[in-house]
Short mmCIF file of C-alpha atoms in Angstrom, two decimals:
data_model
loop_
_atom_site.label_atom_id
_atom_site.label_comp_id
_atom_site.label_asym_id
_atom_site.label_seq_id
_atom_site.Cartn_x
_atom_site.Cartn_y
_atom_site.Cartn_z
CA UNK A 1 145.95 82.46 136.21
CA UNK A 2 146.62 80.60 139.02
CA UNK A 3 145.24 77.88 139.28
CA UNK A 4 145.89 77.04 135.94
CA UNK A 5 149.87 77.11 136.87
CA UNK A 6 148.84 74.70 140.27
CA UNK A 7 147.33 72.88 138.08
CA UNK A 8 150.00 72.29 135.27
CA UNK A 9 152.96 71.93 137.86
CA UNK A 10 150.25 68.94 139.95
CA UNK A 11 150.81 67.69 136.30
CA UNK A 12 154.16 67.71 136.28
CA UNK A 13 155.02 66.02 138.68
CA UNK A 14 153.02 63.52 138.84
CA UNK A 15 154.75 62.31 134.90
CA UNK A 16 157.89 63.35 136.80
CA UNK A 17 157.69 60.58 139.22
CA UNK A 18 156.14 58.67 136.49
CA UNK A 19 158.80 59.05 134.49
CA UNK A 20 161.45 57.89 137.01
CA UNK A 21 159.65 55.17 138.43
CA UNK A 22 160.05 53.56 135.02
CA UNK A 23 163.32 54.20 134.22
CA UNK A 24 164.07 52.59 137.47
CA UNK A 25 161.89 50.17 138.01
CA UNK A 26 162.07 47.97 134.02
CA UNK A 27 165.05 45.90 132.38
CA UNK A 28 162.66 46.73 129.01
CA UNK A 29 164.84 48.96 126.88
CA UNK A 30 161.93 49.73 125.18
CA UNK A 31 160.33 51.17 127.47
CA UNK A 32 162.72 53.17 128.52
CA UNK A 33 162.48 54.75 124.92
CA UNK A 34 158.85 54.95 125.07
CA UNK A 35 159.36 57.19 128.18
CA UNK A 36 162.18 59.51 127.11
CA UNK A 37 160.10 60.44 124.02
CA UNK A 38 156.92 61.21 126.15
CA UNK A 39 158.52 63.00 128.76
CA UNK A 40 159.57 65.73 126.49
CA UNK A 41 156.45 65.93 124.79
CA UNK A 42 154.33 66.08 128.17
CA UNK A 43 155.78 68.89 129.35
CA UNK A 44 155.88 70.58 126.32
CA UNK A 45 151.71 69.92 126.12
CA UNK A 46 151.75 71.65 129.67
CA UNK A 47 153.88 74.76 128.80
CA UNK A 48 152.30 74.99 124.88
CA UNK A 49 148.72 74.75 127.20
CA UNK A 50 149.97 77.32 130.24
CA UNK A 51 151.01 79.77 127.35
CA UNK A 52 147.88 79.66 125.83
CA UNK A 53 145.69 80.55 128.75
CA UNK A 54 148.42 82.58 129.42
CA UNK A 55 148.10 84.87 125.86
CA UNK A 56 144.30 83.89 125.46
CA UNK A 57 145.04 82.89 121.74
CA UNK A 58 145.14 79.68 119.80
CA UNK A 59 148.20 79.03 117.84
#
């Protein structure tokens, strides 16, 4: 159980760093929009993964 949280938090940090790097590094407006849309999607995916592991049922 604890291992899943560690994996998810590492993934979250990696995604956060990539997101900040994209926002800071690019002047491309389309890429910023794509990152802004994808970032919450990744967060909800990770939270959903953790919730399914904890609950042990499929949604």
